[in-house]
Short mmCIF file of C-alpha atoms in Angstrom, two decimals:
data_model
loop_
_atom_site.label_atom_id
_atom_site.label_comp_id
_atom_site.label_asym_id
_atom_site.label_seq_id
_atom_site.Cartn_x
_atom_site.Cartn_y
_atom_site.Cartn_z
CA MET A 1 0.77 -10.00 16.24
CA ALA A 2 2.82 -13.18 16.69
CA ASN A 3 5.66 -11.68 14.65
CA PHE A 4 5.53 -8.60 16.88
CA TYR A 5 6.01 -10.62 20.07
CA ALA A 6 8.80 -12.69 18.52
CA MET A 7 10.59 -9.53 17.40
CA LEU A 8 10.07 -7.86 20.80
CA LEU A 9 11.43 -10.90 22.67
CA THR A 10 14.43 -11.03 20.34
CA ILE A 11 15.24 -7.34 20.64
CA VAL A 12 14.88 -7.34 24.45
CA THR A 13 17.10 -10.44 24.74
CA ILE A 14 19.76 -8.88 22.54
CA VAL A 15 19.65 -5.55 24.42
CA PHE A 16 20.09 -7.23 27.82
CA GLY A 17 22.76 -9.49 26.35
CA LEU A 18 24.74 -6.50 25.10
CA ILE A 19 24.41 -4.71 28.45
CA TRP A 20 25.66 -7.84 30.26
CA LEU A 21 28.50 -8.27 27.77
CA PHE A 22 29.62 -4.66 28.05
CA ASP A 23 29.57 -4.88 31.79
CA ALA A 24 31.54 -8.16 31.79
CA GLN A 25 34.15 -7.10 29.27
CA VAL A 26 34.60 -3.38 30.03
CA LEU A 27 33.21 -2.34 33.40
CA LYS A 28 33.98 -5.44 35.48
CA PRO A 29 37.78 -5.28 34.87
CA LYS A 30 37.71 -1.64 35.95
CA ARG A 31 35.83 -2.56 39.13
CA GLN A 32 38.31 -5.29 39.87
CA GLN A 33 41.21 -2.93 39.35
CA ARG A 34 39.73 -0.42 41.78
CA ILE A 35 39.32 -3.17 44.37
CA ALA A 36 42.90 -4.37 43.78
CA ASP A 37 44.19 -0.80 44.19
CA GLU A 38 42.31 -0.39 47.45
CA GLU A 39 43.58 -3.72 48.78
CA LYS A 40 47.10 -2.67 47.92
CA ARG A 41 46.61 0.63 49.69
CA LEU A 42 45.15 -1.02 52.81
CA GLN A 43 47.55 -3.99 52.68
CA GLN A 44 44.71 -6.41 53.26
CA GLU A 45 42.20 -8.46 51.30
CA LEU A 46 38.73 -7.02 51.13
CA THR A 47 35.54 -9.00 51.57
CA GLU A 48 33.05 -9.33 48.76
CA GLU A 49 30.76 -6.94 50.57
CA ASP A 50 33.52 -4.33 50.89
CA GLY A 51 34.35 -4.78 47.22
CA GLN A 52 30.72 -4.17 46.26
CA ARG A 53 30.69 -0.95 48.33
CA ILE A 54 33.92 0.33 46.81
CA ALA A 55 33.18 -0.59 43.20
CA PRO A 56 29.45 -1.38 42.92
CA GLN A 57 27.90 -2.95 39.84
CA SER A 58 25.17 -0.75 38.33
CA GLY A 59 21.58 -1.78 38.89
CA ILE A 60 20.85 -2.14 35.14
CA ALA A 61 23.95 -4.31 34.64
CA GLU A 62 23.02 -6.52 37.61
CA PHE A 63 19.45 -6.88 36.29
CA ALA A 64 20.68 -7.70 32.77
CA GLN A 65 23.08 -10.34 34.15
CA SER A 66 20.16 -11.98 36.03
CA VAL A 67 17.54 -11.74 33.30
CA PHE A 68 19.54 -12.40 30.11
CA PRO A 69 20.02 -16.21 30.65
CA ILE A 70 16.30 -16.65 31.29
CA LEU A 71 15.28 -14.61 28.24
CA PHE A 72 17.87 -16.41 26.09
CA VAL A 73 16.52 -19.88 27.04
CA ILE A 74 12.91 -18.73 26.45
CA LEU A 75 13.94 -17.30 23.04
CA LEU A 76 15.57 -20.58 22.03
CA LEU A 77 12.68 -22.71 23.22
CA ARG A 78 10.05 -20.47 21.64
CA SER A 79 11.89 -20.06 18.35
CA PHE A 80 13.19 -23.55 17.72
CA VAL A 81 11.60 -26.11 20.03
CA TYR A 82 8.02 -25.55 21.35
CA GLU A 83 5.69 -22.57 21.38
CA PRO A 84 2.32 -22.31 23.11
CA PHE A 85 -0.76 -21.27 21.08
CA ARG A 86 -4.37 -20.58 22.05
CA ILE A 87 -7.21 -21.83 19.87
CA PRO A 88 -9.38 -18.71 19.28
CA SER A 89 -12.10 -20.08 17.00
CA ALA A 90 -14.33 -23.09 16.23
CA SER A 91 -12.81 -23.94 12.86
CA MET A 92 -11.03 -27.07 14.12
CA MET A 93 -13.86 -28.58 16.19
CA PRO A 94 -14.19 -31.25 17.36
CA THR A 95 -10.41 -31.91 17.30
CA LEU A 96 -9.61 -28.55 18.90
CA LEU A 97 -12.10 -26.35 20.84
CA GLU A 98 -12.19 -22.70 21.71
CA GLY A 99 -10.27 -22.46 24.96
CA ASP A 100 -7.73 -25.14 24.11
CA PHE A 101 -4.06 -24.22 24.61
CA ILE A 102 -1.67 -26.28 22.50
CA LEU A 103 2.04 -26.77 22.11
CA VAL A 104 3.46 -26.47 18.60
CA GLU A 105 6.65 -28.37 17.70
CA LYS A 106 8.65 -25.69 15.94
CA PHE A 107 11.38 -28.05 14.66
CA SER A 108 8.97 -30.41 12.86
CA TYR A 109 9.52 -28.91 9.39
CA SER A 110 12.49 -26.56 9.60
CA LEU A 111 14.43 -24.21 11.83
CA ARG A 112 13.85 -20.51 11.04
CA ASP A 113 15.15 -17.29 12.58
CA PRO A 114 12.45 -15.72 14.74
CA ILE A 115 12.32 -12.31 13.00
CA TRP A 116 12.70 -12.70 9.23
CA ARG A 117 11.82 -16.42 9.23
CA SER A 118 14.71 -17.31 6.91
CA GLU A 119 15.17 -21.08 6.79
CA LEU A 120 18.29 -22.11 8.70
CA LEU A 121 17.85 -25.87 8.40
CA GLU A 122 15.31 -28.05 6.54
CA ILE A 123 14.16 -30.99 8.64
CA ASP A 124 10.95 -32.46 7.23
CA ARG A 125 7.76 -31.63 5.36
CA PRO A 126 4.11 -32.02 6.43
CA GLU A 127 2.33 -35.28 5.89
CA ARG A 128 -1.34 -35.54 4.87
CA GLY A 129 -3.54 -35.45 7.96
CA GLU A 130 -1.23 -33.51 10.26
CA VAL A 131 -2.53 -30.48 12.19
CA ALA A 132 -0.19 -27.59 11.36
CA VAL A 133 0.24 -23.98 12.42
CA PHE A 134 1.25 -21.54 9.72
CA LYS A 135 1.40 -17.86 8.91
CA PHE A 136 -1.86 -16.83 7.30
CA PRO A 137 -0.92 -16.25 3.62
CA PRO A 138 -3.04 -13.15 3.04
CA ASP A 139 -1.64 -11.51 6.27
CA SER A 140 1.41 -13.17 7.79
CA GLN A 141 1.08 -11.32 11.13
CA TYR A 142 -1.61 -13.86 12.07
CA ASP A 143 -1.08 -17.56 12.91
CA TYR A 144 -3.68 -20.04 11.65
CA ILE A 145 -4.13 -23.71 12.51
CA LYS A 146 -5.67 -26.25 10.10
CA ARG A 147 -5.27 -29.84 8.97
CA VAL A 148 -3.01 -30.58 5.98
CA VAL A 149 -5.23 -32.16 3.33
CA GLY A 150 -3.34 -31.71 0.07
CA LEU A 151 0.41 -32.17 -0.66
CA PRO A 152 2.27 -30.71 -3.63
CA GLY A 153 0.90 -32.18 -6.84
CA ASP A 154 -2.38 -33.44 -5.31
CA ARG A 155 -5.71 -32.72 -6.94
CA ILE A 156 -8.28 -31.78 -4.27
CA ILE A 157 -12.01 -31.91 -4.80
CA TYR A 158 -14.56 -30.82 -2.20
CA ARG A 159 -18.04 -31.43 -3.65
CA ASP A 160 -21.37 -31.92 -1.85
CA LYS A 161 -19.53 -31.91 1.49
CA THR A 162 -17.40 -34.83 0.35
CA LEU A 163 -13.60 -34.72 0.10
CA TYR A 164 -11.80 -36.37 -2.82
CA ILE A 165 -8.02 -36.52 -3.27
CA GLN A 166 -6.06 -37.59 -6.35
CA PRO A 167 -2.42 -38.04 -5.27
CA ALA A 168 0.27 -36.58 -7.55
CA CYS A 169 1.28 -38.63 -10.58
CA ASP A 170 4.80 -39.93 -11.06
CA ALA A 171 7.52 -37.82 -12.62
CA ALA A 172 6.69 -38.98 -16.13
CA GLY A 173 3.05 -38.09 -15.76
CA ASN A 174 2.00 -41.73 -15.75
CA ASP A 175 0.33 -43.85 -13.10
CA CYS A 176 -2.27 -41.24 -12.19
CA PRO A 177 -4.93 -42.82 -9.96
CA ALA A 178 -8.50 -41.60 -10.09
CA PRO A 179 -9.58 -39.21 -7.34
CA ARG A 180 -10.66 -41.28 -4.34
CA VAL A 181 -13.30 -40.46 -1.78
CA ILE A 182 -11.77 -39.94 1.65
CA GLU A 183 -13.30 -42.63 3.87
CA ARG A 184 -15.52 -41.38 6.65
CA THR A 185 -17.99 -42.95 9.06
CA LEU A 186 -20.95 -41.18 10.63
CA VAL A 187 -20.57 -41.15 14.42
CA ARG A 188 -23.45 -38.98 15.46
CA SER A 189 -25.98 -36.63 13.82
CA ASP A 190 -26.78 -34.44 16.80
CA ALA A 191 -23.43 -32.96 17.80
CA VAL A 192 -23.84 -29.56 19.50
CA TYR A 193 -20.98 -27.31 20.66
CA PHE A 194 -20.98 -24.09 22.68
CA ASN A 195 -24.74 -23.90 23.01
CA LYS A 196 -25.27 -23.69 19.27
CA SER A 197 -28.79 -24.62 18.38
CA THR A 198 -28.07 -26.34 15.07
CA PRO A 199 -27.06 -30.06 15.39
CA LEU A 200 -24.06 -31.06 13.31
CA GLU A 201 -23.09 -34.38 11.77
CA GLN A 202 -19.86 -35.78 13.22
CA TYR A 203 -17.76 -38.16 11.18
CA ASP A 204 -14.62 -40.17 11.75
CA GLU A 205 -12.42 -39.48 8.71
CA TYR A 206 -9.22 -41.12 7.53
CA LEU A 207 -6.47 -39.11 5.86
CA GLY A 208 -3.50 -41.38 5.18
CA GLU A 209 -2.55 -42.95 8.53
CA THR A 210 -4.47 -40.31 10.48
CA LYS A 211 -7.96 -40.86 11.89
CA HIS A 212 -9.69 -37.72 13.07
CA SER A 213 -13.19 -36.34 13.58
CA THR A 214 -14.91 -33.74 11.37
CA LEU A 215 -18.17 -31.80 11.60
CA VAL A 216 -20.62 -31.02 8.80
CA ASP A 217 -23.65 -28.75 8.95
CA PRO A 218 -26.35 -30.48 6.81
CA THR A 219 -28.38 -27.26 6.72
CA LEU A 220 -25.75 -25.18 4.95
CA GLY A 221 -24.91 -25.20 1.25
CA GLY A 222 -23.83 -23.04 -1.61
CA SER A 223 -20.57 -21.83 -0.15
CA ASP A 224 -18.68 -22.99 -3.20
CA ARG A 225 -19.52 -19.68 -4.91
CA PHE A 226 -17.04 -18.09 -2.52
CA TYR A 227 -14.27 -20.58 -3.17
CA PHE A 228 -10.79 -19.57 -4.34
CA LYS A 229 -10.72 -20.05 -8.12
CA GLN A 230 -7.60 -21.62 -9.55
CA GLN A 231 -7.12 -21.12 -13.26
CA GLY A 232 -7.76 -24.26 -15.33
CA THR A 233 -9.77 -26.11 -12.70
CA ALA A 234 -13.47 -26.44 -11.76
CA ARG A 235 -14.94 -24.21 -9.07
CA ASP A 236 -14.59 -26.89 -6.39
CA GLU A 237 -11.28 -28.41 -7.53
CA TRP A 238 -7.66 -27.37 -6.87
CA ILE A 239 -4.26 -28.71 -7.94
CA VAL A 240 -1.68 -28.03 -5.23
CA PRO A 241 1.40 -26.28 -6.65
CA GLU A 242 4.95 -27.44 -5.87
CA GLY A 243 6.18 -26.16 -2.55
CA GLN A 244 2.65 -25.42 -1.25
CA TYR A 245 -0.09 -27.17 0.77
CA PHE A 246 -3.88 -27.33 0.86
CA VAL A 247 -5.35 -27.06 4.37
CA MET A 248 -8.88 -27.37 5.79
CA GLY A 249 -10.55 -27.03 9.17
CA ASP A 250 -12.19 -30.10 10.70
CA ASN A 251 -15.36 -28.00 11.20
CA ARG A 252 -15.92 -28.07 7.48
CA ASP A 253 -18.82 -25.56 7.28
CA ASN A 254 -17.26 -23.13 9.74
CA SER A 255 -13.69 -22.77 8.59
CA GLU A 256 -11.90 -20.13 6.54
CA ASP A 257 -9.30 -22.27 4.83
CA SER A 258 -7.61 -23.06 1.49
CA ARG A 259 -10.95 -23.45 -0.18
CA PHE A 260 -11.49 -19.68 0.17
CA TRP A 261 -7.99 -18.09 0.09
CA GLY A 262 -5.67 -20.57 -1.56
CA PHE A 263 -2.56 -22.51 -0.67
CA VAL A 264 0.00 -22.39 2.17
CA PRO A 265 3.63 -21.90 0.98
CA GLU A 266 6.32 -23.95 2.72
CA GLU A 267 7.91 -20.78 4.06
CA ASN A 268 4.72 -20.00 6.01
CA LEU A 269 4.81 -23.22 8.01
CA VAL A 270 5.42 -22.70 11.74
CA GLY A 271 5.18 -26.20 13.13
CA ARG A 272 3.07 -29.23 13.98
CA ALA A 273 0.44 -29.15 16.76
CA VAL A 274 1.32 -31.96 19.08
CA PHE A 275 -0.21 -31.51 22.58
CA ILE A 276 -3.12 -29.84 24.39
CA TRP A 277 -1.53 -28.65 27.64
CA MET A 278 -4.60 -26.76 28.98
CA SER A 279 -8.26 -26.50 28.05
CA PHE A 280 -10.75 -24.05 29.50
CA GLU A 281 -14.54 -24.43 29.37
CA MET A 282 -15.78 -21.28 27.70
CA ASP A 283 -19.10 -19.49 28.17
CA ARG A 284 -20.54 -16.32 26.70
CA SER A 285 -20.08 -13.31 29.02
CA ALA A 286 -23.07 -11.11 29.92
CA SER A 287 -20.75 -8.21 30.97
CA SER A 288 -19.92 -5.40 28.56
CA TRP A 289 -16.36 -5.02 29.92
CA LEU A 290 -15.38 -8.67 29.76
CA PRO A 291 -14.40 -10.58 26.59
CA GLN A 292 -17.21 -12.22 24.58
CA TRP A 293 -16.15 -15.66 25.87
CA VAL A 294 -14.79 -16.19 29.37
CA PRO A 295 -13.30 -19.38 30.99
CA THR A 296 -15.60 -21.06 33.51
CA GLY A 297 -13.68 -24.26 34.27
CA ILE A 298 -10.95 -26.61 33.15
CA ARG A 299 -11.61 -29.54 30.77
CA TRP A 300 -9.08 -31.99 32.22
CA GLU A 301 -10.23 -34.80 29.93
CA ARG A 302 -8.99 -32.88 26.87
CA LEU A 303 -5.36 -32.72 27.95
CA GLY A 304 -3.14 -34.88 25.70
CA GLY A 305 -1.92 -35.36 22.15
CA VAL A 306 -3.49 -33.83 19.04
CA GLU A 307 -4.73 -36.28 16.39
#
């Protein structure tokens, strides 16, 4: 769906740009010549209003001339600078909630054309702990948002609701540290979101330089039987291939992420989530013709940067 809107915006911008260009380069000189001929015949200079009456600009050309600069700026901003996204699910709670609207920094990792997503310029690569938006690998028409947990070469283990990371070894295969437990501190054991009846355990977790909150449901277990199986590793272990990343949702027991469908290739990266610019309180709708969740107020306290 996101690709469809990007393609539609690009096509509409190009069409209006071509109409404006054709009018400026072909039709406008003809209009000016007609006005010049009429001034010569009348032996006087015509006003702009008289010129418009004698050689009027077509409505579609006038509209294209007015709209094209706006569309062009929007296309540039949306494709290469910042793009707004809406958080549609609970997979990133408590960092991001349903009803949050975020800005994604499109130039964080690379500049890509808005239609075919060919890389125009490489800028940077994700760091462990960043919240990133990417094209969903099994179906690239959808945008997903998760936290980057594993970098190329990392060994990731998620066992008994505990995350372990073994950073990549050096080029010679030496200096391989043992997998380390990612440090976390229990903050509360009764976290409840969106009127859910089951209390969750909320932890402060540290990934590299990033401190963030995660949720764990102590009543759930056994999901490892659905994990993505990588050849040569245990059921709950993965080694991140070169040029790919391992991502997870902060709501660990309610997130469809790399544990279940695999890795995120570099070419699928869209950008880094940097700012919550609007957040709506959501409530379940009792009406059959309204969406399942409807906004009931604004959560002003949530506006700000994404950790």
